[in-house]
Tab-separated table of C-alpha atoms in Angstrom:
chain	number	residue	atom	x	y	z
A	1	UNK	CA	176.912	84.429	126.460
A	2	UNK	CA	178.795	80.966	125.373
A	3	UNK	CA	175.838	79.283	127.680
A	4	UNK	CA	172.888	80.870	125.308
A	5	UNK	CA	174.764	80.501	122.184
A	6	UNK	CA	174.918	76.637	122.972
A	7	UNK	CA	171.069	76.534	124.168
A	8	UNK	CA	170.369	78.311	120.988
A	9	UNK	CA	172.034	76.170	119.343
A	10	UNK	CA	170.693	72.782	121.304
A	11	UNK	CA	167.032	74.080	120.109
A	12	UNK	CA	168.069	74.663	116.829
A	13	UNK	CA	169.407	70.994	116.471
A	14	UNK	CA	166.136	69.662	118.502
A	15	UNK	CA	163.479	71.587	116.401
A	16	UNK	CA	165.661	70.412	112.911
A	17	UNK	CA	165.293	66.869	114.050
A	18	UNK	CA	161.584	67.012	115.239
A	19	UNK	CA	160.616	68.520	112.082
A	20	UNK	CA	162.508	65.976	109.861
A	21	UNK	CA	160.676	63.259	111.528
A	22	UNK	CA	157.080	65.156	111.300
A	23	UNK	CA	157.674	65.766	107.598
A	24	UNK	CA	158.694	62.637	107.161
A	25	UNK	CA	155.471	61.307	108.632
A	26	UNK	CA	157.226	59.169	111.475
A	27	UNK	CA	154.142	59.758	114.094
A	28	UNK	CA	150.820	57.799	113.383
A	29	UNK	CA	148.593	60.228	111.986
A	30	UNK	CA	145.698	61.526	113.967
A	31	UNK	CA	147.310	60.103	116.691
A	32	UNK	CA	148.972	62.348	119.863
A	33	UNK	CA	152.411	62.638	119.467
A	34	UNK	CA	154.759	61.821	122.789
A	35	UNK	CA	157.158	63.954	124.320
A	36	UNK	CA	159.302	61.810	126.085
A	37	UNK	CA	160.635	58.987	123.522
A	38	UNK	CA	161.204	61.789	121.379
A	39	UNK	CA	163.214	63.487	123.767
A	40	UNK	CA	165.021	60.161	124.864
A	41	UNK	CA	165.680	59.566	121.481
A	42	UNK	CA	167.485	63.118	121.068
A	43	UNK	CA	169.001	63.138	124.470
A	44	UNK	CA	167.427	66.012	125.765
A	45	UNK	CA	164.916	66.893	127.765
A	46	UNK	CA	161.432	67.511	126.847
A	47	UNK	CA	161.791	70.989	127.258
A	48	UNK	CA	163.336	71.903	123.903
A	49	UNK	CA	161.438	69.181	122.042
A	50	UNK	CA	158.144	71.131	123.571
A	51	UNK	CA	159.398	74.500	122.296
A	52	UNK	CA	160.075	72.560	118.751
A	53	UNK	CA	156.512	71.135	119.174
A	54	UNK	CA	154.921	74.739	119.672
A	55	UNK	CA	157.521	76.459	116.166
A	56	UNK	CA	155.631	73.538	114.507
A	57	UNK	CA	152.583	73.695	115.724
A	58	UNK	CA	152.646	77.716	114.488
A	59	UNK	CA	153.708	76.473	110.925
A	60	UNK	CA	150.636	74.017	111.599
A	61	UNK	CA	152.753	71.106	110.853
A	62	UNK	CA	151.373	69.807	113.529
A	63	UNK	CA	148.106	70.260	115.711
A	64	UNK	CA	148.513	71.874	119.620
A	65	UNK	CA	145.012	70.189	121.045
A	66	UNK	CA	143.862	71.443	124.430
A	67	UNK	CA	144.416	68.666	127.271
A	68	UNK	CA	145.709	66.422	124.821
A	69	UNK	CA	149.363	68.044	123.808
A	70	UNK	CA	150.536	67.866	120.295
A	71	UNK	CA	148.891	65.478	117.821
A	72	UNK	CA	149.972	64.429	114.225
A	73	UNK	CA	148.065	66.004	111.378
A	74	UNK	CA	146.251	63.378	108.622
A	75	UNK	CA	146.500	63.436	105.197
A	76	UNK	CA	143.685	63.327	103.637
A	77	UNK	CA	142.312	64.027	99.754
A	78	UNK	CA	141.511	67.781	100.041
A	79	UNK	CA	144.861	68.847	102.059
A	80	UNK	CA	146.917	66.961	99.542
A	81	UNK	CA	145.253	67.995	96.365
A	82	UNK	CA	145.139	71.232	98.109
A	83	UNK	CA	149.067	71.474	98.159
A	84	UNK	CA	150.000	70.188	94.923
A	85	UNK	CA	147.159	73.002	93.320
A	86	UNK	CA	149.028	76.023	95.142
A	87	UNK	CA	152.624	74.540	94.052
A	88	UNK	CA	151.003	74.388	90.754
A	89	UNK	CA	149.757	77.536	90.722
A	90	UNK	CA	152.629	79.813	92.143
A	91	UNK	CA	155.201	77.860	89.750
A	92	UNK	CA	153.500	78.558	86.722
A	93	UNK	CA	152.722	81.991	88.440
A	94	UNK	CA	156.809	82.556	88.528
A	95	UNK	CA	157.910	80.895	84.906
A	96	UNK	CA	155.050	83.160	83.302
A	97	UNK	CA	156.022	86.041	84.402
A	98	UNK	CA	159.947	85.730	83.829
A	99	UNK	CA	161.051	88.540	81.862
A	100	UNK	CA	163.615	87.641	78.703
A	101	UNK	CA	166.559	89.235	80.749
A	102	UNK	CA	165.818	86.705	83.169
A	103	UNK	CA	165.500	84.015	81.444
A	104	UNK	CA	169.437	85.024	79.428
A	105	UNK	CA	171.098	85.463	82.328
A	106	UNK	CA	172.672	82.229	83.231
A	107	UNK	CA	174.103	82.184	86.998
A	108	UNK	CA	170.149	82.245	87.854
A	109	UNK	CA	169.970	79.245	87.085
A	110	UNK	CA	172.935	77.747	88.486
A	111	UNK	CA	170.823	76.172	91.219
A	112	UNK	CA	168.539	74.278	88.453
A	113	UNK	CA	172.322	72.729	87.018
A	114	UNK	CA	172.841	71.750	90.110
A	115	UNK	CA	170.010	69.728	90.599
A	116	UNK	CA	170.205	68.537	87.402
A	117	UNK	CA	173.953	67.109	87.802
A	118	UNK	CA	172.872	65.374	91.210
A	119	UNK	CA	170.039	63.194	89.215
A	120	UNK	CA	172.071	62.873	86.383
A	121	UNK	CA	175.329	61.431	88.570
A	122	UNK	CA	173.510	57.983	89.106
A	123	UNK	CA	170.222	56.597	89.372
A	124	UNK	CA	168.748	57.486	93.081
A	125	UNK	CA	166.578	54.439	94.680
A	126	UNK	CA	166.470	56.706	98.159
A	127	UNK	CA	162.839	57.694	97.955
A	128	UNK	CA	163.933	60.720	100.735
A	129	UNK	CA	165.937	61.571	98.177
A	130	UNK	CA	164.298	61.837	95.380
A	131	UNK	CA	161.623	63.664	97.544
A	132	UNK	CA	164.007	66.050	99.051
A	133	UNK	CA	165.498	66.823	95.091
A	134	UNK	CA	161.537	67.660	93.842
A	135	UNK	CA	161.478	70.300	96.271
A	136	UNK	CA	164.705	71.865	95.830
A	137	UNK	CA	164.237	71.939	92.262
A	138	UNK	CA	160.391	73.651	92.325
A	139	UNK	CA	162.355	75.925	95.264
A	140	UNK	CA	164.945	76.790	93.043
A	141	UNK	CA	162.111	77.831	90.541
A	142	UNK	CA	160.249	79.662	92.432
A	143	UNK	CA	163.590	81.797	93.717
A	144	UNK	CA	163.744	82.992	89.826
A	145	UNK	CA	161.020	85.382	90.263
A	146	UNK	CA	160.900	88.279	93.020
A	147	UNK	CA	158.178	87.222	94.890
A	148	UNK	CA	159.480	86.549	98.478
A	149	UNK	CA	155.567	85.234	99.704
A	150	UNK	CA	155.810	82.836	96.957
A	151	UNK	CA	158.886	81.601	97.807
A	152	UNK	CA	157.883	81.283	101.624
A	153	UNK	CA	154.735	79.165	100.253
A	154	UNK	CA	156.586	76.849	98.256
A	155	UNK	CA	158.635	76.071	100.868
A	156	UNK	CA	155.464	75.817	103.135
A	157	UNK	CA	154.331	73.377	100.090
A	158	UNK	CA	157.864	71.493	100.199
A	159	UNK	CA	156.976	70.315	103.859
A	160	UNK	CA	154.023	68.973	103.651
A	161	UNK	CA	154.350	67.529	100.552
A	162	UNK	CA	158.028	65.988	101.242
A	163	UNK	CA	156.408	61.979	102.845
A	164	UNK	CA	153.486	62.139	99.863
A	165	UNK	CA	156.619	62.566	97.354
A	166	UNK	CA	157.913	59.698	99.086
A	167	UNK	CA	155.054	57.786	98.169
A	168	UNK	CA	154.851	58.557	95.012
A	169	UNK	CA	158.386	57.459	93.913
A	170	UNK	CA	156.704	53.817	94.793
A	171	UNK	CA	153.645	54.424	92.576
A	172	UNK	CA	155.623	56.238	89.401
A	173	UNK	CA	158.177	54.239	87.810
A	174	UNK	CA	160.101	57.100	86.375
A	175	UNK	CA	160.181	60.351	88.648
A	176	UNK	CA	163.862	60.618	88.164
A	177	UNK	CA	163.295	60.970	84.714
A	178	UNK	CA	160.344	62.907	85.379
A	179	UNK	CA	162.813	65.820	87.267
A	180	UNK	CA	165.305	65.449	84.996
A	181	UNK	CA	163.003	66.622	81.847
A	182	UNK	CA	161.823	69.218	84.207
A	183	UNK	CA	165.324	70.473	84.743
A	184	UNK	CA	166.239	70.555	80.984
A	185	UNK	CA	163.245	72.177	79.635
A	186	UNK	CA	163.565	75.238	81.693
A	187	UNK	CA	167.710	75.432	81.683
A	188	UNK	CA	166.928	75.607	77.964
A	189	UNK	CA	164.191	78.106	78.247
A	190	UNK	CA	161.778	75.968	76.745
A	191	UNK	CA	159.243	77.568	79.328
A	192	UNK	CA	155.986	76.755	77.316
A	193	UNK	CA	157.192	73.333	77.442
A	194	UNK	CA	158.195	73.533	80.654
A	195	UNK	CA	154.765	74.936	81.321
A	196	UNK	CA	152.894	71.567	79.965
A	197	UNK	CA	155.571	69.411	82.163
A	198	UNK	CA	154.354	71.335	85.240
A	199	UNK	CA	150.973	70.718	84.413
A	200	UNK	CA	151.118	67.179	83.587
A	201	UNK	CA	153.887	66.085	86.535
A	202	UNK	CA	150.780	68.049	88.814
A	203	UNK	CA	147.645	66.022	86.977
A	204	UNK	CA	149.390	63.051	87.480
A	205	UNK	CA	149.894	63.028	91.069
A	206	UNK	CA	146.434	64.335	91.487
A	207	UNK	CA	144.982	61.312	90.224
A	208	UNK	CA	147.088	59.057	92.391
A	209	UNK	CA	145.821	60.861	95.377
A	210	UNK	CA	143.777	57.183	96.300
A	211	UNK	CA	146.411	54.627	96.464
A	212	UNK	CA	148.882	57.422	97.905
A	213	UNK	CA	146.437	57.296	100.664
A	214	UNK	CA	146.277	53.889	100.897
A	215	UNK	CA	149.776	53.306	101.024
A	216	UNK	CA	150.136	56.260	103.845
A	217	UNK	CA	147.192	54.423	106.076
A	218	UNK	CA	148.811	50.961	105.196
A	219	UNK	CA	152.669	52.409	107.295
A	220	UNK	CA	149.809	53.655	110.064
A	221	UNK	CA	149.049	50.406	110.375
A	222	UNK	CA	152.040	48.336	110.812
């Protein structure tokens, strides 16, 4: 039993890794991704790193090609605009359809504080970070409705979207801001207002979709 729990475990660890680096857009895009540096890198075998490679390939993070192995998906315009629409969509889905109990009852939005006090605490210059705070915070929003699916697809949202957020903390001077606003407006129930900030932090990274690109294809080509 001890032997499973640490296999388990081992692909657990393995598949954590693996998908931190996919998200994070480590492997040239397009491009097949290699079993056996990865697994050198991790000190395993390829074995696990395979069965991490097939979890991710189900949650089409990445692409299982026939007699070619795994291969890195691209970004391109219509995925990307694709995935900040649906976030769009399913937030303002959630905050319109809190009910005023909801919105009253304070330990619900405990997580939202949270955030808030972690951007507050000092300015952040780790774009990861930053990144990694966006999605918690439109997680943490989507968590005050009762919609499990939307929840699911938000987080679906969160990994795909976690390297372009990256990206765009180079092309925005003033995301931190940007999250902080975010994070007032709705722990002061200021939801049509919070509403318009959705909308607008959304239309903005839409039109940046270009030069995100360009950066993205630029790291490809170092």
């Amino acid at each position: 039993m001890d032997t499973r729990v640490a296999s388990l475990a081992r692909s657990e660890r393995v598949y954590a890794a693996v998908k931190a680096r996919v998200i994070a857009c480590e492997f040239p895009q397009g491009q097949r991704i290699l079993l056996e540096p990865v697994a050198r890198s991790l000190g395993v075998s390829t074995t696990p790193v395979r069965e991490a490679m097939n979890r991710l390939a189900a949650e089409e993070l990445v692409i299982k090609a026939p007699c070619k192995g795994f291969v890195a998906l691209r970004l391109t315009r219509q995925r990307l605009s694709g995935h900040y629409d649906i976030t769009r969509l399913l937030l303002t889905h959630t905050l319109e359809r809190l009910d005023t109990q909801t919105r009253r009852t304070l330990p619900v939005f405990e997580p939202i504080a949270t955030a808030l006090h972690r951007l507050n605490r000092r300015h952040l210059t780790d774009d990861r970070v930053l990144a990694a705070c966006t999605g918690e915070m439109f997680l943490a929003i989507a968590k005050l409705g009762t919609n499990a699916d939307i929840v699911c697809a938000i987080r679906r949202a969160n990994d795909r979207l976690h390297y372009p957020r990256t990206l765009e903390c180079r092309l925005l001077p003033e995301v931190q801001e940007e999250l902080v606003r975010l994070c007032e407006l709705l722990l002061a129930r200021r939801c049509d207002d919070l509403l318009r900030g959705i909308h607008d932090y959304h239309d903005t990274r839409i039109a940046l979709l270009s030069p995100l690109l360009e950066l993205a294809q630029q790291r490809d080509q170092r």
